[in-house]
Short mmCIF file of the C-alpha atoms (twelve columns), coordinates in Angstrom:
data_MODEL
# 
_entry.id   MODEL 
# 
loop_
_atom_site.group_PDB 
_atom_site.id 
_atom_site.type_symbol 
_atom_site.label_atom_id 
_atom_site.label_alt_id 
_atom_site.label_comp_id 
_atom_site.label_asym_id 
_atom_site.label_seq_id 
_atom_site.Cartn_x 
_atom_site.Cartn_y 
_atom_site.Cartn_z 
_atom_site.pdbx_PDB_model_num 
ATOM 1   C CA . UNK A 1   115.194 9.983  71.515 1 
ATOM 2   C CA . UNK A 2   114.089 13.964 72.223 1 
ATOM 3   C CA . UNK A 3   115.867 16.373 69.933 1 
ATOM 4   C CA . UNK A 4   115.818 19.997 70.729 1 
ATOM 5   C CA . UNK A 5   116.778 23.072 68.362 1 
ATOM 6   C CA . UNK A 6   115.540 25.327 65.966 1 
ATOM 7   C CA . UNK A 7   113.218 24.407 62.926 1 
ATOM 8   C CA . UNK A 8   115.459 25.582 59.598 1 
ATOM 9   C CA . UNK A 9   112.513 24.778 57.577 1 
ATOM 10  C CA . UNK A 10  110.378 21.915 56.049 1 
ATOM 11  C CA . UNK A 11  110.282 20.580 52.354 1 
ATOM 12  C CA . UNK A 12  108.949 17.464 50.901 1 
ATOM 13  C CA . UNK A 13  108.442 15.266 53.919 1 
ATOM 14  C CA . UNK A 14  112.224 16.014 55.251 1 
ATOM 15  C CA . UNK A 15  112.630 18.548 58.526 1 
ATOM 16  C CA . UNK A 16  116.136 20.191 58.972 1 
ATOM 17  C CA . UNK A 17  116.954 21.330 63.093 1 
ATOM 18  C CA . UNK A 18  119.606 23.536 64.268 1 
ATOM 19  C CA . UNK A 19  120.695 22.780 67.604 1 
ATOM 20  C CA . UNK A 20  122.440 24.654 70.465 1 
ATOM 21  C CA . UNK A 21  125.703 23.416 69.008 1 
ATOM 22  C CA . UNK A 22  125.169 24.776 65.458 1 
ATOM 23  C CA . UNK A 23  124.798 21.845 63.724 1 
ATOM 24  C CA . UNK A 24  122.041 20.589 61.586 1 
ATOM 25  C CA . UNK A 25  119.735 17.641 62.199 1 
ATOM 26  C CA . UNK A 26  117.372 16.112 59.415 1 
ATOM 27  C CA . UNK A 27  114.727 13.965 59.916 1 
ATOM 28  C CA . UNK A 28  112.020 12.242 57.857 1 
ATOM 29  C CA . UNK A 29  108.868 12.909 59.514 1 
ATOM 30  C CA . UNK A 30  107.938 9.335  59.194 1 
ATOM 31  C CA . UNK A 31  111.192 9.651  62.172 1 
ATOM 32  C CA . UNK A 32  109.414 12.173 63.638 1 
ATOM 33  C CA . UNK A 33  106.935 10.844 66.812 1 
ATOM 34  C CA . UNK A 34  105.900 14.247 68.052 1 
ATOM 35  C CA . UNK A 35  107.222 18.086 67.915 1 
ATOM 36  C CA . UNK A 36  107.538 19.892 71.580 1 
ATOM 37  C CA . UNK A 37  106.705 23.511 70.977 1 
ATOM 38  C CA . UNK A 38  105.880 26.764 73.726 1 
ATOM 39  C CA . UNK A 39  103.447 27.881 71.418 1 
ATOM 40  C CA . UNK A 40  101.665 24.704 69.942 1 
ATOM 41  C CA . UNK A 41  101.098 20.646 70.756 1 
ATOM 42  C CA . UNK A 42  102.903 19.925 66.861 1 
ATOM 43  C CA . UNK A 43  101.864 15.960 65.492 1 
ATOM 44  C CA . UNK A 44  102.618 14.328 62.399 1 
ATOM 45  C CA . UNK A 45  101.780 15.761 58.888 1 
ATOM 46  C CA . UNK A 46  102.204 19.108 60.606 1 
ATOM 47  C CA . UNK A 47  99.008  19.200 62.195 1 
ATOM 48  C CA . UNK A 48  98.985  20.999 65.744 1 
ATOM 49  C CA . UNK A 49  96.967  22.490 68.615 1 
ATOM 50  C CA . UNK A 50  97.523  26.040 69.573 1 
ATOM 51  C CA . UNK A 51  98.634  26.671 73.260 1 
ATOM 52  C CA . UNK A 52  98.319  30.118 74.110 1 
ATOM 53  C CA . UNK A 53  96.576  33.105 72.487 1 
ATOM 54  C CA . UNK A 54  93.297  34.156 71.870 1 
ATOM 55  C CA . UNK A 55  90.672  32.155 70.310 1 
ATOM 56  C CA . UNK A 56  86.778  32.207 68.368 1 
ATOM 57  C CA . UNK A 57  84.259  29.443 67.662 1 
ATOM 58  C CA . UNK A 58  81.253  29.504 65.980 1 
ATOM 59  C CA . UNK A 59  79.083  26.403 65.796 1 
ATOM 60  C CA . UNK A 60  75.730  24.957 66.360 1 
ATOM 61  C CA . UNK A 61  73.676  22.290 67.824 1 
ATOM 62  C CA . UNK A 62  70.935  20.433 67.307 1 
ATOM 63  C CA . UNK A 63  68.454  18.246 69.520 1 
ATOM 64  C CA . UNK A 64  65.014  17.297 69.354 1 
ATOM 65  C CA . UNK A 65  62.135  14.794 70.467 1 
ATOM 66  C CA . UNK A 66  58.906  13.969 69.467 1 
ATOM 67  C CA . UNK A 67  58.617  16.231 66.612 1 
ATOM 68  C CA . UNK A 68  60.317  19.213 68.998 1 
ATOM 69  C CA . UNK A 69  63.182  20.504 67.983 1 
ATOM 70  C CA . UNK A 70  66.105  23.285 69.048 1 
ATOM 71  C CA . UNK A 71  68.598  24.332 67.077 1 
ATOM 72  C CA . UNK A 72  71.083  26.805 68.623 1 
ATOM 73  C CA . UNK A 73  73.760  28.958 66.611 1 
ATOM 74  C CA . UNK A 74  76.759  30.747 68.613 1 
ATOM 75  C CA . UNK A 75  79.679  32.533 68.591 1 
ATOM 76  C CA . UNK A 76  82.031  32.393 71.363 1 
ATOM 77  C CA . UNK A 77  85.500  34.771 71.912 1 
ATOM 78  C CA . UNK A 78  87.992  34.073 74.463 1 
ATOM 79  C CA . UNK A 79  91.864  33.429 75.604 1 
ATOM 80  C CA . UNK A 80  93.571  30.655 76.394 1 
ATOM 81  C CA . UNK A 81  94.799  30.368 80.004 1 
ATOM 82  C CA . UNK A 82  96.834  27.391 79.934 1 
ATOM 83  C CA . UNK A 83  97.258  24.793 77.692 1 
ATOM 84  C CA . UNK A 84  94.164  22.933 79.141 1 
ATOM 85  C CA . UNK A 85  92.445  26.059 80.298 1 
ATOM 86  C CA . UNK A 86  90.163  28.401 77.863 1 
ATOM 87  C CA . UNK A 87  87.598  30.804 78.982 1 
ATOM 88  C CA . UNK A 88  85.492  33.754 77.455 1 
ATOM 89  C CA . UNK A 89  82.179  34.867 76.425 1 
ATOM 90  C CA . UNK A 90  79.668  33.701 74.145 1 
ATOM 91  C CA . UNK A 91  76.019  35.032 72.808 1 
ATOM 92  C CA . UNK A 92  73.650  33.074 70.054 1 
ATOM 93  C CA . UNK A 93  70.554  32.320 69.430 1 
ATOM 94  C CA . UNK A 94  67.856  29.513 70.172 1 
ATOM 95  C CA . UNK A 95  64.855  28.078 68.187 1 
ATOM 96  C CA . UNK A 96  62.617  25.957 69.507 1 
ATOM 97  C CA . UNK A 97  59.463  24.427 68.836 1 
ATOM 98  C CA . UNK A 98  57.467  21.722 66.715 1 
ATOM 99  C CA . UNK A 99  58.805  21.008 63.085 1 
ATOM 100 C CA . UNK A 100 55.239  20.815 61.698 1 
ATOM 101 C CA . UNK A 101 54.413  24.078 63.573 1 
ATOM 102 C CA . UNK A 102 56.387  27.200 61.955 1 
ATOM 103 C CA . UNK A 103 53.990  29.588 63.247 1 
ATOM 104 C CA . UNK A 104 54.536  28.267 67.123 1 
ATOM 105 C CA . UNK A 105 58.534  28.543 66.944 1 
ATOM 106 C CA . UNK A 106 59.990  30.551 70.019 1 
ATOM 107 C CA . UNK A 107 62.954  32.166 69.719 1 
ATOM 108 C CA . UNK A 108 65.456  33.257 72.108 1 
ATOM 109 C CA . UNK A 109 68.995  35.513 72.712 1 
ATOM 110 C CA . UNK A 110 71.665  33.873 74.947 1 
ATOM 111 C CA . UNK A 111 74.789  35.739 76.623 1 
ATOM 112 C CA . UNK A 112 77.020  33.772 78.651 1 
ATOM 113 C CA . UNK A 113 80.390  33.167 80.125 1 
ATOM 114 C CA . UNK A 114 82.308  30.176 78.850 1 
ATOM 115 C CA . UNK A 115 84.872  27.911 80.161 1 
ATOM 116 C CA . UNK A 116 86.517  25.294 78.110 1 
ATOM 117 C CA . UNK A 117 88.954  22.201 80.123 1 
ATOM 118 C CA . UNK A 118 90.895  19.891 77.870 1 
ATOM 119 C CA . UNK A 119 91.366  16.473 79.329 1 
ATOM 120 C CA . UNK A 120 94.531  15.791 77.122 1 
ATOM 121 C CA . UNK A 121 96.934  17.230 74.974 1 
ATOM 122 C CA . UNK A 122 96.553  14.204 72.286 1 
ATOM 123 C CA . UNK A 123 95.776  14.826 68.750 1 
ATOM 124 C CA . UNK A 124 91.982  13.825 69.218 1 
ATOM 125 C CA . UNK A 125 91.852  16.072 72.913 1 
ATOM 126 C CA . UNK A 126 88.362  15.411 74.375 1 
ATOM 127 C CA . UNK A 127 86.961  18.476 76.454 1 
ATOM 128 C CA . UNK A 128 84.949  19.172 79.344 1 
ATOM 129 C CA . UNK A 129 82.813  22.649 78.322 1 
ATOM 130 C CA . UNK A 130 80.387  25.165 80.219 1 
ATOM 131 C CA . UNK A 131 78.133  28.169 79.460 1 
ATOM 132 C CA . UNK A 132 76.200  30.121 82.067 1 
ATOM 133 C CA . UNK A 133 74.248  33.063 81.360 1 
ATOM 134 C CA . UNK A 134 71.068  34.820 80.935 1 
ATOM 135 C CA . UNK A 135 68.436  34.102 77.859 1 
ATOM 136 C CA . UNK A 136 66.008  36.746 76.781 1 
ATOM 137 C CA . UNK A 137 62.741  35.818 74.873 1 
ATOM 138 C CA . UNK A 138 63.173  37.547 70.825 1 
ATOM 139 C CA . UNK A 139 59.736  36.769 69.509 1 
ATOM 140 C CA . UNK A 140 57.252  38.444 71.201 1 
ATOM 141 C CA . UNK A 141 53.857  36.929 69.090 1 
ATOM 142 C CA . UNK A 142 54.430  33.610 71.409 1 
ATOM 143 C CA . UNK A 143 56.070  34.383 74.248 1 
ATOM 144 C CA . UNK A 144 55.540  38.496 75.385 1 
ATOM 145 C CA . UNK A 145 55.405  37.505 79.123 1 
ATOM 146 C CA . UNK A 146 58.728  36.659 79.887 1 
ATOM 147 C CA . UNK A 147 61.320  38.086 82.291 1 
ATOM 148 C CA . UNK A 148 65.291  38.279 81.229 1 
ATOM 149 C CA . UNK A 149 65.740  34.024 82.514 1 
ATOM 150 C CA . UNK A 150 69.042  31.846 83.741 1 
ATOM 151 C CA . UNK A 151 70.614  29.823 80.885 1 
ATOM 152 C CA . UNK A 152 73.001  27.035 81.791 1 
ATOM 153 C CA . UNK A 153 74.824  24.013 79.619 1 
ATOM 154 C CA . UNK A 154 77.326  22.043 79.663 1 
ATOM 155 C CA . UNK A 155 78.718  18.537 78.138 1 
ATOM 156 C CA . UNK A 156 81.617  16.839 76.685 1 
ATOM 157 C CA . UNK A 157 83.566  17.013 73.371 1 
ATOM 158 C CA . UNK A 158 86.291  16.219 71.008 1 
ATOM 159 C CA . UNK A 159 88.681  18.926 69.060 1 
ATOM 160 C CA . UNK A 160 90.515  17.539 66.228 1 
ATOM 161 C CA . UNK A 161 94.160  18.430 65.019 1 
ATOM 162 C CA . UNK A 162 94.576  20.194 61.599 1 
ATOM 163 C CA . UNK A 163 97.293  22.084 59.835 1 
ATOM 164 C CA . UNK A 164 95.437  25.274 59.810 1 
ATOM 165 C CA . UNK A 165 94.082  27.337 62.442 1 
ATOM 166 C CA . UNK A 166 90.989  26.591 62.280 1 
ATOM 167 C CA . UNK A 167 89.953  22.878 63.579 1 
ATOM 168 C CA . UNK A 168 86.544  21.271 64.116 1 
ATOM 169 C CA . UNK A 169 84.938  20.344 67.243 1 
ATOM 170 C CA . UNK A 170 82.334  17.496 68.250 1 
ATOM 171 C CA . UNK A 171 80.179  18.156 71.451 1 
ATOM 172 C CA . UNK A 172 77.589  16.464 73.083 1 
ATOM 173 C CA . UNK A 173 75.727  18.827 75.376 1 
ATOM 174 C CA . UNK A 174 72.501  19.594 77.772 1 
ATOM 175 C CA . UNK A 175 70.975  23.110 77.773 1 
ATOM 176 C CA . UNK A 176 68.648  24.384 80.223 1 
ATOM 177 C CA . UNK A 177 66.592  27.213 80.091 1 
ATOM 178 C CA . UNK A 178 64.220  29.213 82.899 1 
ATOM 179 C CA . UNK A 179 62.850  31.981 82.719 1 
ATOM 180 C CA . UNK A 180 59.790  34.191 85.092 1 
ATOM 181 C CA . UNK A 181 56.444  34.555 83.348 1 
ATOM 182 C CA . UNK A 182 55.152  38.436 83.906 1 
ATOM 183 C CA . UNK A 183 51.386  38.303 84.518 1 
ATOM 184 C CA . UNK A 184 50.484  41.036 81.391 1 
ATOM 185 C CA . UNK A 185 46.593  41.229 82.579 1 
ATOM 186 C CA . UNK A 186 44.432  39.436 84.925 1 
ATOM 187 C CA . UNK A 187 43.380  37.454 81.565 1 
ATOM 188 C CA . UNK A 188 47.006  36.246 80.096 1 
ATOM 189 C CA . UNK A 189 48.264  34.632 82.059 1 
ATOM 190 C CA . UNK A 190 51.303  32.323 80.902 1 
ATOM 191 C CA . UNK A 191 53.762  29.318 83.230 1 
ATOM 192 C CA . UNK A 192 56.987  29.981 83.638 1 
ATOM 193 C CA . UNK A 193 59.361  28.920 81.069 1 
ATOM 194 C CA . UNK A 194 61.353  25.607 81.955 1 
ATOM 195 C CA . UNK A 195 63.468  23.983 79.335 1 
ATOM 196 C CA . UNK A 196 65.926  21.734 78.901 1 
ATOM 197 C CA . UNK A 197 67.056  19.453 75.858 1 
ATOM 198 C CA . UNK A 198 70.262  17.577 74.724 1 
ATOM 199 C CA . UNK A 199 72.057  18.961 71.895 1 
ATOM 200 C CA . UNK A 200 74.606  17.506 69.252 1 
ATOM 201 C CA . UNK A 201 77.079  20.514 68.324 1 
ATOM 202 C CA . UNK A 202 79.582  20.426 65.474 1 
ATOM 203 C CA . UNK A 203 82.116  23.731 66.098 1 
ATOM 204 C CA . UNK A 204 84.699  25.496 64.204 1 
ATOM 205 C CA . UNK A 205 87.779  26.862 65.962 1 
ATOM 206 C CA . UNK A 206 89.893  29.228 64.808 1 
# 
């Protein structure tokens, strides 16, 4: 049975409607299956997605192999376009290197656009997510040769209903990195960068 109105309020477990008649409607929300809302996707114990508006997330992610490692930290500001349909930009930075090796670390700027498609409006909503960009090389003691380079990733996720506005994310992603080597002297002489590694994220939304 759908019910539509006007939320009176919501004490201890029981949820009081007005409808277009005037009257009032109270439910238990063990009654309750799901709330229908222009503004949010509403689910039991009052926890909800957000449907329009603008939106941040900060996160990271981590990959590695073989003793290499990257860990990447960002910060990403955008709008929601339609329910399913986010997009913004993003910057953050990138270490990468051996764990055993401090001293041989690189580490690296990223600016990006972002796009963000929800494959359902379920409680658990699993996401399809993109960054592409440009990278620019920070520490200059191991890599000084380096051009302004293409940045690209993209995987899948999961965003988790909560009762505040901030919710927590899952991703599993693969970055890629390239960038042109400038020739500094006839003597050093570094490859162009190539990169690319999987990353497990963890995100907050809010």
């Amino acid at each position: 049975m759908i019910y539509k109105g006007w939320l009176i309020d919501s004490v201890d477990g029981v949820v009081r409607l007005e409808d277009a008649q005037g009257d009032t409607l109270v439910f238990t929300n063990d009654e309750i299956v799901r709330w229908h809302n222009p503004f949010y996707f509403v689910f039991k114990d009052n926890r909800f997605h957000q449907k329009t508006g603008k939106f941040s997330a900060l996160g990271l992610g981590l990959g590695g192999i073989d003793q290499e490692f990257t860990l990447q930290f960002y910060y990403i500001r955008g709008k929601r376009i339609t329910p399913k349909v986010s997009a913004g930009v993003g910057t953050g930075f990138n270490f990468t290197g051996k764990l055993n090796q401090l001293v041989g670390q690189e580490f690296f700027l990223e600016l990006y656009l972002y796009g963000k498609y929800y494959l359902t409006n379920k409680r658990f909503r699993p996401f399809i997510e993109a960054k592409g960009g440009t990278m620019i090389g920070i520490e200059k003691r191991i890599r000084d040769d380096l051009y302004p380079g293409l940045m690209c990733q993209g995987g899948l996720g999961v965003e988790f209903a909560q009762s505040t506005p901030a919710r927590i994310s899952l991703t599993f992603n693969y970055l890629y990195l390239y960038a042109l080597a400038n020739e500094i002297s006839q003597f050093n002489v570094l490859d162009d960068l190539k990169f690319g590694r999987s990353l497990f994220g963890v995100t907050i939304n809010f």
